[in-house]
Tab-separated table of C-alpha atoms in Angstrom:
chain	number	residue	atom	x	y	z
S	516	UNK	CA	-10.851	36.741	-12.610
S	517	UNK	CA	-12.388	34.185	-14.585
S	518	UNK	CA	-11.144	30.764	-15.648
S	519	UNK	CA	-10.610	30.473	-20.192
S	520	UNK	CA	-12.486	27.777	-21.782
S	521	UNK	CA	-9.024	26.211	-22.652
S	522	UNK	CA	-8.090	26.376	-19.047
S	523	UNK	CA	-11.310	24.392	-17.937
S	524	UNK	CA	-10.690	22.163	-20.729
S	525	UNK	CA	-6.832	21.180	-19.718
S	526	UNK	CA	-7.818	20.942	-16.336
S	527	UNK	CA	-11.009	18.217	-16.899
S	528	UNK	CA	-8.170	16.748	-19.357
S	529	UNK	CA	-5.852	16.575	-16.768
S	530	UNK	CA	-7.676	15.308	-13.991
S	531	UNK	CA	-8.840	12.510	-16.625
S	532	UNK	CA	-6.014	11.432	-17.108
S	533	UNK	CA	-5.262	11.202	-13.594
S	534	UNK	CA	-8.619	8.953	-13.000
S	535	UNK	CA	-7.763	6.603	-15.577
S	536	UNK	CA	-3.820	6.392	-14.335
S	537	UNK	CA	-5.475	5.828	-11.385
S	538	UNK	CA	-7.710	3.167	-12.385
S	539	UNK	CA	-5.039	1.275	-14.146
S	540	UNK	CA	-2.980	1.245	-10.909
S	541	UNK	CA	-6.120	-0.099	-9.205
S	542	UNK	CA	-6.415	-2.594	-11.863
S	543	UNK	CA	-2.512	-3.681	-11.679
S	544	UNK	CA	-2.767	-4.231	-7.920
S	545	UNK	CA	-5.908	-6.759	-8.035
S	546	UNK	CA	-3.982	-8.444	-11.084
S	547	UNK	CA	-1.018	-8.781	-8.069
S	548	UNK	CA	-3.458	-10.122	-6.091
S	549	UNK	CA	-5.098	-12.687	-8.295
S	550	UNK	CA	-1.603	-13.792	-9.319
S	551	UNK	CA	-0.396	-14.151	-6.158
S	552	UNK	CA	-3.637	-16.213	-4.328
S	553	UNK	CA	-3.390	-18.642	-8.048
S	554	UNK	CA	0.429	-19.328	-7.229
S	555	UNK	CA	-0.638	-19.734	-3.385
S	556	UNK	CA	-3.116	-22.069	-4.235
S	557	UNK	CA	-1.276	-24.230	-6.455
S	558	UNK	CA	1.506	-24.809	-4.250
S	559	UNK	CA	-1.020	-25.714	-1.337
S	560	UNK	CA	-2.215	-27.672	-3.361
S	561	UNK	CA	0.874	-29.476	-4.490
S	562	UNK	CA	2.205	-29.642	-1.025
S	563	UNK	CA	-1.184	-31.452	-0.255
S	564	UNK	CA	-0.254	-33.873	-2.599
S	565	UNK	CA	2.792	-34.648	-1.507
S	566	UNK	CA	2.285	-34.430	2.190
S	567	UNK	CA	-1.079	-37.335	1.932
S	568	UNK	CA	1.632	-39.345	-0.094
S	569	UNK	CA	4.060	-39.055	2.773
S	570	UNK	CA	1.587	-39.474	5.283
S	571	UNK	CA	0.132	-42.880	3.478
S	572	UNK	CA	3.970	-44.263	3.565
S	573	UNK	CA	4.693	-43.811	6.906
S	574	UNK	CA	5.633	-47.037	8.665
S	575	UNK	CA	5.346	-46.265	12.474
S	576	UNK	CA	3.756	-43.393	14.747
S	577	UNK	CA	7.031	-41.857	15.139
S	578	UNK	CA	7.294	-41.360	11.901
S	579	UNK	CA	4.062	-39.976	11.669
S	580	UNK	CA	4.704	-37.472	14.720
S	581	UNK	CA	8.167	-36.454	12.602
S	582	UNK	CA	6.508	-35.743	9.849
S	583	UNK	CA	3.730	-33.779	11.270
S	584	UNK	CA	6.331	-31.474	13.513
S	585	UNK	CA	8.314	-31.373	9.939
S	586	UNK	CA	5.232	-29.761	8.608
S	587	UNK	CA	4.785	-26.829	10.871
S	588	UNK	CA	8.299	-24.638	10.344
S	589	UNK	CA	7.562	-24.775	6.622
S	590	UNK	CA	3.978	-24.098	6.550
S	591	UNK	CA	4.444	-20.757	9.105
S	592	UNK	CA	7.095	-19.263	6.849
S	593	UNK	CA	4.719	-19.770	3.852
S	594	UNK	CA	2.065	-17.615	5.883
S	595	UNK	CA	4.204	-15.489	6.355
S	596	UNK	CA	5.837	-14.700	3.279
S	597	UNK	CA	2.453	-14.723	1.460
S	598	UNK	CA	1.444	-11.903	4.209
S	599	UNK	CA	4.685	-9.764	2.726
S	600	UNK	CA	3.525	-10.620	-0.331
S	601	UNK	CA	-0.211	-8.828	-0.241
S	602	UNK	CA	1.022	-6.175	2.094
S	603	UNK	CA	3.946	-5.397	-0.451
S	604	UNK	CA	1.206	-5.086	-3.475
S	605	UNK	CA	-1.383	-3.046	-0.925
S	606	UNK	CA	1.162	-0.827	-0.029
S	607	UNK	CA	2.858	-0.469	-3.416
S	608	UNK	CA	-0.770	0.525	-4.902
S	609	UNK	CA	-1.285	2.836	-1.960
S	610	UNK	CA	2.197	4.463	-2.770
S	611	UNK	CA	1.038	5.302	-6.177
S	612	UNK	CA	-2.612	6.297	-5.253
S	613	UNK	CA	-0.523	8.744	-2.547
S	614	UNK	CA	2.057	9.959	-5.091
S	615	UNK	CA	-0.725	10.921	-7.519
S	616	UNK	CA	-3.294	12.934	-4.764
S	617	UNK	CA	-0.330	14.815	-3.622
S	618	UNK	CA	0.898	15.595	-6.951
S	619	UNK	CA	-2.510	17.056	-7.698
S	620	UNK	CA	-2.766	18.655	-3.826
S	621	UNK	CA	0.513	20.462	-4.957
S	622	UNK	CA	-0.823	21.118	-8.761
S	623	UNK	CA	-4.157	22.742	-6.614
S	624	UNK	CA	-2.108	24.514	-4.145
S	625	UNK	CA	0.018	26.574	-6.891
S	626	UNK	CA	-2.621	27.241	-8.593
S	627	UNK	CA	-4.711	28.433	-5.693
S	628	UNK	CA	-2.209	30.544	-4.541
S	629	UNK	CA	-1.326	31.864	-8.298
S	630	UNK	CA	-5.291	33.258	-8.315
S	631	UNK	CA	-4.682	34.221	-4.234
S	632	UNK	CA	-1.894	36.788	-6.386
S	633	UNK	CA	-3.709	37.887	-9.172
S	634	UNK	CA	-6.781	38.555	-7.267
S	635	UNK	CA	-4.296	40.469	-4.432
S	636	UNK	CA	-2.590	42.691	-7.113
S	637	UNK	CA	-5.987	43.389	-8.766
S	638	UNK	CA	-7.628	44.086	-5.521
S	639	UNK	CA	-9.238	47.365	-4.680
S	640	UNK	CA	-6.708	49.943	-2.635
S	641	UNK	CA	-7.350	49.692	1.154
S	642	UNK	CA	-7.940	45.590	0.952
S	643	UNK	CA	-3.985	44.722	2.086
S	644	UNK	CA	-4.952	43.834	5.063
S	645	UNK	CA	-7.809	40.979	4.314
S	646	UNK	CA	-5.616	40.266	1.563
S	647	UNK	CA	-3.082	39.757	4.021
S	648	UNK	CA	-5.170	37.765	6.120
S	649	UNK	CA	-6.473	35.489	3.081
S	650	UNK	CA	-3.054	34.689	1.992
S	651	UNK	CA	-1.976	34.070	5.968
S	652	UNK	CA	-5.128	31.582	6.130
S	653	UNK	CA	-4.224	29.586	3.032
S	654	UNK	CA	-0.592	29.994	4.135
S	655	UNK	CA	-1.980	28.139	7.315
S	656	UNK	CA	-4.276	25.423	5.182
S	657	UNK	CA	-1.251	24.221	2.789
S	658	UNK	CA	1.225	24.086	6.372
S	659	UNK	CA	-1.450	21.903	8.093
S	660	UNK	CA	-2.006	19.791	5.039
S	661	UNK	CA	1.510	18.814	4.958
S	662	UNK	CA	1.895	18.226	8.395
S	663	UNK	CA	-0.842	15.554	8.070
S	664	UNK	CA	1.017	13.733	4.695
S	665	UNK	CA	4.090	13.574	7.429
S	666	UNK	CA	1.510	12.011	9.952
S	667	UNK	CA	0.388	9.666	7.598
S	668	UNK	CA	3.508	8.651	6.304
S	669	UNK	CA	4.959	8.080	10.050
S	670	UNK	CA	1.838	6.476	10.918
S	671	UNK	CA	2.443	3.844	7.414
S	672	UNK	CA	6.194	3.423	8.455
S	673	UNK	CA	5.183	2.214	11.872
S	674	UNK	CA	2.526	0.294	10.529
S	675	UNK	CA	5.201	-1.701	8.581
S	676	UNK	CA	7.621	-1.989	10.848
S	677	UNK	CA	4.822	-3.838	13.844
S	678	UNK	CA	3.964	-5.795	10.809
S	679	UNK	CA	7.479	-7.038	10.027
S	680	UNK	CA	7.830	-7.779	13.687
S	681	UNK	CA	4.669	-9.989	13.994
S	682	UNK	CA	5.694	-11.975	10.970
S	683	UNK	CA	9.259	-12.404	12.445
S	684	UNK	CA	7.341	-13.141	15.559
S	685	UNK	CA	5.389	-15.962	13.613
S	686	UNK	CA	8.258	-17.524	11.946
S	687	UNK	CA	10.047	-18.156	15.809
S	688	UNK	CA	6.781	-19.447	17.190
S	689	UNK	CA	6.219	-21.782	14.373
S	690	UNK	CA	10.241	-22.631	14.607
S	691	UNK	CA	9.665	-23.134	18.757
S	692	UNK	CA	6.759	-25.775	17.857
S	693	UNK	CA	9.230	-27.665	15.285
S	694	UNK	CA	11.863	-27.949	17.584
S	695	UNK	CA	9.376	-28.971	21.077
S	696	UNK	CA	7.505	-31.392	18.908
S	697	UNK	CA	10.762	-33.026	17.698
S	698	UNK	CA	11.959	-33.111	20.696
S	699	UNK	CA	8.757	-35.486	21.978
């Protein structure tokens, strides 16, 4: 069996328009990025601002020490939240880099095993058998390729749950500090 000329066409088509999706995605989640590090950036910076004019008005080394410990609590849940921030736009442009290969894995696998058919029924007489086998074997392939998308999508939910943990676990050490340094 041989592939049409408008087949080979809708297919390049097809997976061109997939690249370009693609690309665009790519392009959406670095435009996350950069809008996320220039709003970062101008709130440190505006913080700085404000914290050197505090700092220049303080009165008394107390003071100081308060406002120092005050600084800490805030500062950790910034981290933090900036941390949800990138991983929320690395995962959400992994989602849709992983929605689109296994849309095409699937697209592939049909049409693998719709020529797997037409090559079985147009198969010489006393081939069942290694067509049996063939079909068994890519059987096999597509069972084993979604096993591993289940992997990997286990091994991404654990991934985000140990990384909501550490940030929680961030936030209560930088709320322990506060609360030991105010306590000086």
């Amino acid at each position: 069996m041989t592939l049409t000329p408008e087949q080979i066409l809708a297919s390049h088509k097809a997976n061109i328009e997939t690249l370009f999706g693609l690309t665009n995605k790519a392009f959406e989640g670095v435009e996350k990025f950069v809008q996320l590090n220039v709003a970062a950036s101008r709130a440190a910076l505006t913080e700085a601002a404000t914290h050197t004019q505090a700092v220049l008005s303080v009165k008394d080394a107390q003071e100081l020490l308060a406002l120092q410990a005050g600084l800490f609590q805030p500062m950790a849940e910034k981290a933090a939240a900036y941390s949800r921030h990138v991983y929320e736009i690395a995962s959400g442009t992994g989602a849709e880099f992983g929605k689109a290969f296994e849309t095409q894995a699937a697209e592939a696998q049909r049409s693998f095993s719709n020529l797997v058919d037409t090559a079985a029924k147009s198969a010489p007489a006393g081939s069942e058998t290694t067509v049996a086998v063939f079909k068994s074997a890519v059987s096999a392939a597509n069972n084993a390729f979604e096993s591993v998308q289940k992997a990997v999508k286990q091994a991404s939910d654990v991934a985000e749950a140990n990384f909501n943990a550490v940030a929680n676990s961030a936030a209560n050490a930088a709320k322990t500090v506060e609360v030991a340094a105010r306590k000086r």
